[in-house]
Amino acid sequence: MIVTLTTDFGEKSGYVGVMKGVIYAMYSDARLVDISHYVKPQKVLEGAFLIQTIMRQFPPGTVHVAVVDPGVGTERHSIVLRVPEIGYFVGPDNGIFSYVIDAYPNLQARQITNQAFMRHPVSATFHGRDVFAPTAALLARGEDFEGVGELLDKTNLKQLENRWGSWSRTSLATLKGSIIHIDYFGNLITNIHQSLLAGKEYTVEQITGVGLRGRYIHLQKEGIETTYANAAPDEYIALFGSSGFLEFAKVNGRAADISASENDLYNATVSVTFR
Amino acid sequence: MIVTLTTDFGEKSGYVGVMKGVIYAMYSDARLVDISHYVKPQKVLEGAFLIQTIMRQFPPGTVHVAVVDPGVGTERHSIVLRVPEIGYFVGPDNGIFSYVIDAYPNLQARQITNQAFMRHPVSATFHGRDVFAPTAALLARGEDFEGVGELLDKTNLKQLENRWGSWSRTSLATLKGSIIHIDYFGNLITNIHQSLLAGKEYTVEQITGVGLRGRYIHLQKEGIETTYANAAPDEYIALFGSSGFLEFAKVNGRAADISASENDLYNATVSVTFR
Amino acid sequence: MIVTLTTDFGEKSGYVGVMKGVIYAMYSDARLVDISHYVKPQKVLEGAFLIQTIMRQFPPGTVHVAVVDPGVGTERHSIVLRVPEIGYFVGPDNGIFSYVIDAYPNLQARQITNQAFMRHPVSATFHGRDVFAPTAALLARGEDFEGVGELLDKTNLKQLENRWGSWSRTSLATLKGSIIHIDYFGNLITNIHQSLLAGKEYTVEQITGVGLRGRYIHLQKEGIETTYANAAPDEYIALFGSSGFLEFAKVNGRAADISASENDLYNATVSVTFR
């Protein structure tokens, strides 16, 4: 069975390799897939976004492990979510599964409390190795979900407030959101989902873009493109990406280069206006 | 069977993970090998170079997937090349298989048109997921090459003009080329292949090096080295790397640091003079 | 059987992919685990540290390959270490297995001289592909250790001088060491191991921190923390990490940002004072 791994550990330090060693030691037939280990450190929302983009793409029964965990060592819960049509999600209860919870009201949640699902001694700093990797290995191997620990009330699971962009309160023609991921191409992916426009009759006239210390992306072309190839080099374009979120791209360039600071981009407010 | 993956997707965003999910869902026994996901975005020539360096290193029957695809969403073809002694090459017809085509005149080429080799709906921006991953999975699983789509005329396959350095027209003592890859050590790898010197009687007297806005690498030692260990720290050396292309290195340093701009290096002209 | 890979090759260039192709060609059931390919180029000590952190985390019989090899092409030996309770270590005899040698006096060492354990022709620059990958594949497949080559005298194996921090000669209250790894979080990991304090009665009163061109990390809290979560944002803390080495962290920030130069950090001296 497949186990996917999404962390903010980077790939310099062997932390991911250690998790894989723990998994293989408990379940030698595991198929391990790295999703990303370059979540911006402690940006739980970016981790949540990545889980959202991949959760429907794997065979049923897949175990998705996510470790972006600034609260490791505190009293935050370690959890497993079970979604019958997907498989399992294993990680901290800190909002990293926000989009999963929104998408699958039929999920069941359990707290990881069974010591048999942990590697001992359990450290205070590395639950990826000591809690989440062994739990994932056992679930992928076929151990019962019931054995993980007690059921949790789904309504108490942590969800991130800022996971969805929304219509502005002051203007019905403006969508407000933020940047939740910057990819290797320098594309800026926002939390504004195309479902906000579903069923509406609208004409996109202008997207003013990313506000950032007074700087804006001005789109040379009006409207939303369906592919990068529709615009000329160095033009900024906006499009709904393969997971349905609005993104800004610079054709043959890096939209992210409008700022020298990745931090500023992650903290920027995005406004998209319609007319 | 092995499936290798070479892209310009980076490893931050889960795009590669999604391709792996698609492959595993169609062929659960796949052995997946990442070659590189750090091709400079849209640098098809760099992707072609990487495919060239690895194509002879895998067991027969391997399926090599390459996705550096600035033309995704346009009318460029999606293709499979079959080379009996190697296996398959799957990707866009944009020159990324230039060196394969040069090396294997016995190859067969087909356009991917069979809908059964695609994941539906086929997006306009992510053929890695929707076309190339499923095609690779099916071929690795043993589906017939004939099923992919119609045969293409090999002479119409796209090849990159600048894939080989060459003797200067104005001086028989000068080789001209460009930089096609910069590795993690900062070594500068050129498109000047040692086969240009094969069978010739020559004495290498000086290699003036990388021309770049008036800056040059001056080699302290004349000639071409066979190993990094033959020179003193901080010396620049030139050698033919493990795949036969000329590269420049700085011993215990980064040759790439002669420029602050990686873009400038990729656009530089290389001249190597003999006497 | 598992084969782990630790190198300074980066993941841009396909060098690691080629090693994997060679391994799969000789042993198609290999389970390959990347530990890190981002060792700072030619920093053998950093590679040694990473091997130390992962060596106890894999099932018995695992083959650990380490290639940080500035002396490739010289007369340095290629070796295999056998540790019964762990498995094998394969790489150059340049100190990269320093911590293994300290930890396992029961190890056996052999020089790789059997041509059957190599890929031919053996290049002067890429023993990862031509010597270490094939040797690892054959050992993981079950070939006899005796076949590798002759036994080496363990006392002649190369070990790095600066692998352990130590008590200062001039002050019994000061530990001296250096930075041997910087992780993706920007944490600074030193060679000062908690075993130096074992069995001692001591009170940690202050840790003055990282000396670097006159700059210091001042800890806002005295003592050594057990988890990142015990301190306030932007505080510097010190803690013994999951492998027992002292590390400096900035809560919700990057301790490594005290210097613009990673090189300076790797060359810095660390002093930790007790009272």
Coordinates of C-alpha atoms in Angstrom, one line a residue, chain C residues 39-148:
Chain C
V39 CA 25.7 17.6 1.9
K40 CA 27.7 20.8 1.4
P41 CA 30.0 19.9 -1.5
Q42 CA 33.1 18.0 -0.2
K43 CA 32.2 18.6 3.5
V44 CA 33.0 15.0 4.6
L45 CA 32.2 15.8 8.2
E46 CA 28.6 16.8 7.4
G47 CA 28.2 13.5 5.5
A48 CA 29.6 11.7 8.5
F49 CA 27.1 13.4 10.8
L50 CA 24.1 12.4 8.6
I51 CA 25.3 8.8 8.5
Q52 CA 25.5 8.9 12.3
T53 CA 21.9 10.2 12.6
I54 CA 20.4 7.5 10.4
M55 CA 22.5 4.4 11.0
R56 CA 20.4 3.0 13.9
Q57 CA 17.0 3.7 12.2
F58 CA 16.9 1.0 9.5
P59 CA 16.2 -2.7 9.6
P60 CA 19.2 -5.0 10.1
G61 CA 20.9 -5.8 6.8
T62 CA 20.5 -2.4 5.3
V63 CA 23.3 -1.2 3.0
H64 CA 24.3 2.5 3.6
V65 CA 26.1 4.2 0.7
A66 CA 27.9 7.5 1.3
V67 CA 29.6 9.4 -1.4
V68 CA 31.2 12.7 -0.4
D69 CA 34.4 12.2 -2.1
P70 CA 36.8 15.1 -2.9
G71 CA 39.6 12.6 -3.3
V72 CA 37.9 10.6 -6.1
G73 CA 40.6 9.6 -8.6
T74 CA 43.4 9.6 -6.1
E75 CA 44.8 6.5 -4.3
R76 CA 42.3 6.7 -1.3
H77 CA 40.7 3.3 -0.7
S78 CA 37.1 2.3 -1.5
I79 CA 35.8 0.4 1.4
V80 CA 33.0 -1.6 2.9
L81 CA 32.4 -1.8 6.7
R82 CA 30.3 -4.6 8.1
V83 CA 28.5 -4.1 11.4
P84 CA 26.5 -7.2 12.2
E85 CA 23.6 -5.5 14.0
I86 CA 23.2 -2.9 11.2
G87 CA 24.4 -4.1 7.9
Y88 CA 26.9 -2.5 5.5
F89 CA 28.5 0.9 4.9
V90 CA 29.9 1.5 1.4
G91 CA 32.0 4.5 0.4
P92 CA 35.5 6.1 0.3
D93 CA 37.9 5.7 3.2
N94 CA 38.1 9.4 3.9
G95 CA 36.5 9.8 7.3
I96 CA 32.8 9.7 6.2
F97 CA 32.3 6.7 8.5
S98 CA 34.1 8.3 11.5
Y99 CA 31.1 8.0 13.8
V100 CA 30.4 4.4 12.7
I101 CA 34.0 3.4 13.5
D102 CA 33.7 5.0 17.0
A103 CA 30.3 3.4 17.7
Y104 CA 31.0 -0.2 16.5
P105 CA 34.4 -1.5 17.5
N106 CA 33.2 -4.9 16.4
L107 CA 33.1 -3.9 12.7
Q108 CA 35.0 -5.5 9.9
A109 CA 36.5 -3.5 7.0
R110 CA 37.4 -4.6 3.5
Q111 CA 38.8 -2.7 0.6
I112 CA 36.8 -3.0 -2.6
T113 CA 39.2 -4.6 -5.1
N114 CA 37.2 -7.3 -6.7
Q115 CA 36.5 -6.2 -10.3
A116 CA 33.2 -8.0 -10.2
F117 CA 31.9 -5.5 -7.7
M118 CA 32.6 -2.6 -10.2
R119 CA 31.0 -1.3 -13.4
H120 CA 33.5 -1.1 -16.2
P121 CA 35.2 1.0 -17.4
V122 CA 35.8 2.6 -14.0
S123 CA 35.9 6.4 -14.5
A124 CA 38.2 8.7 -12.6
T125 CA 35.5 11.0 -11.5
F126 CA 32.3 9.0 -10.7
H127 CA 33.0 6.1 -8.3
G128 CA 29.5 6.5 -7.0
R129 CA 28.3 5.0 -10.2
D130 CA 31.2 2.7 -11.0
V131 CA 32.3 1.3 -7.6
F132 CA 29.9 2.1 -4.7
A133 CA 26.6 1.5 -6.5
P134 CA 27.5 -1.9 -7.9
T135 CA 29.1 -3.0 -4.6
A136 CA 26.0 -1.9 -2.7
A137 CA 23.7 -3.7 -5.1
L138 CA 25.6 -7.0 -4.8
L139 CA 25.8 -6.9 -1.0
A140 CA 22.1 -6.0 -0.7
R141 CA 21.4 -8.9 -3.1
G142 CA 23.1 -11.2 -0.7
E143 CA 26.6 -11.6 -2.2
D144 CA 29.3 -12.6 0.4
F145 CA 31.1 -9.8 2.2
E146 CA 34.3 -11.9 1.8
G147 CA 34.1 -11.4 -2.0
V148 CA 34.6 -7.6 -1.9

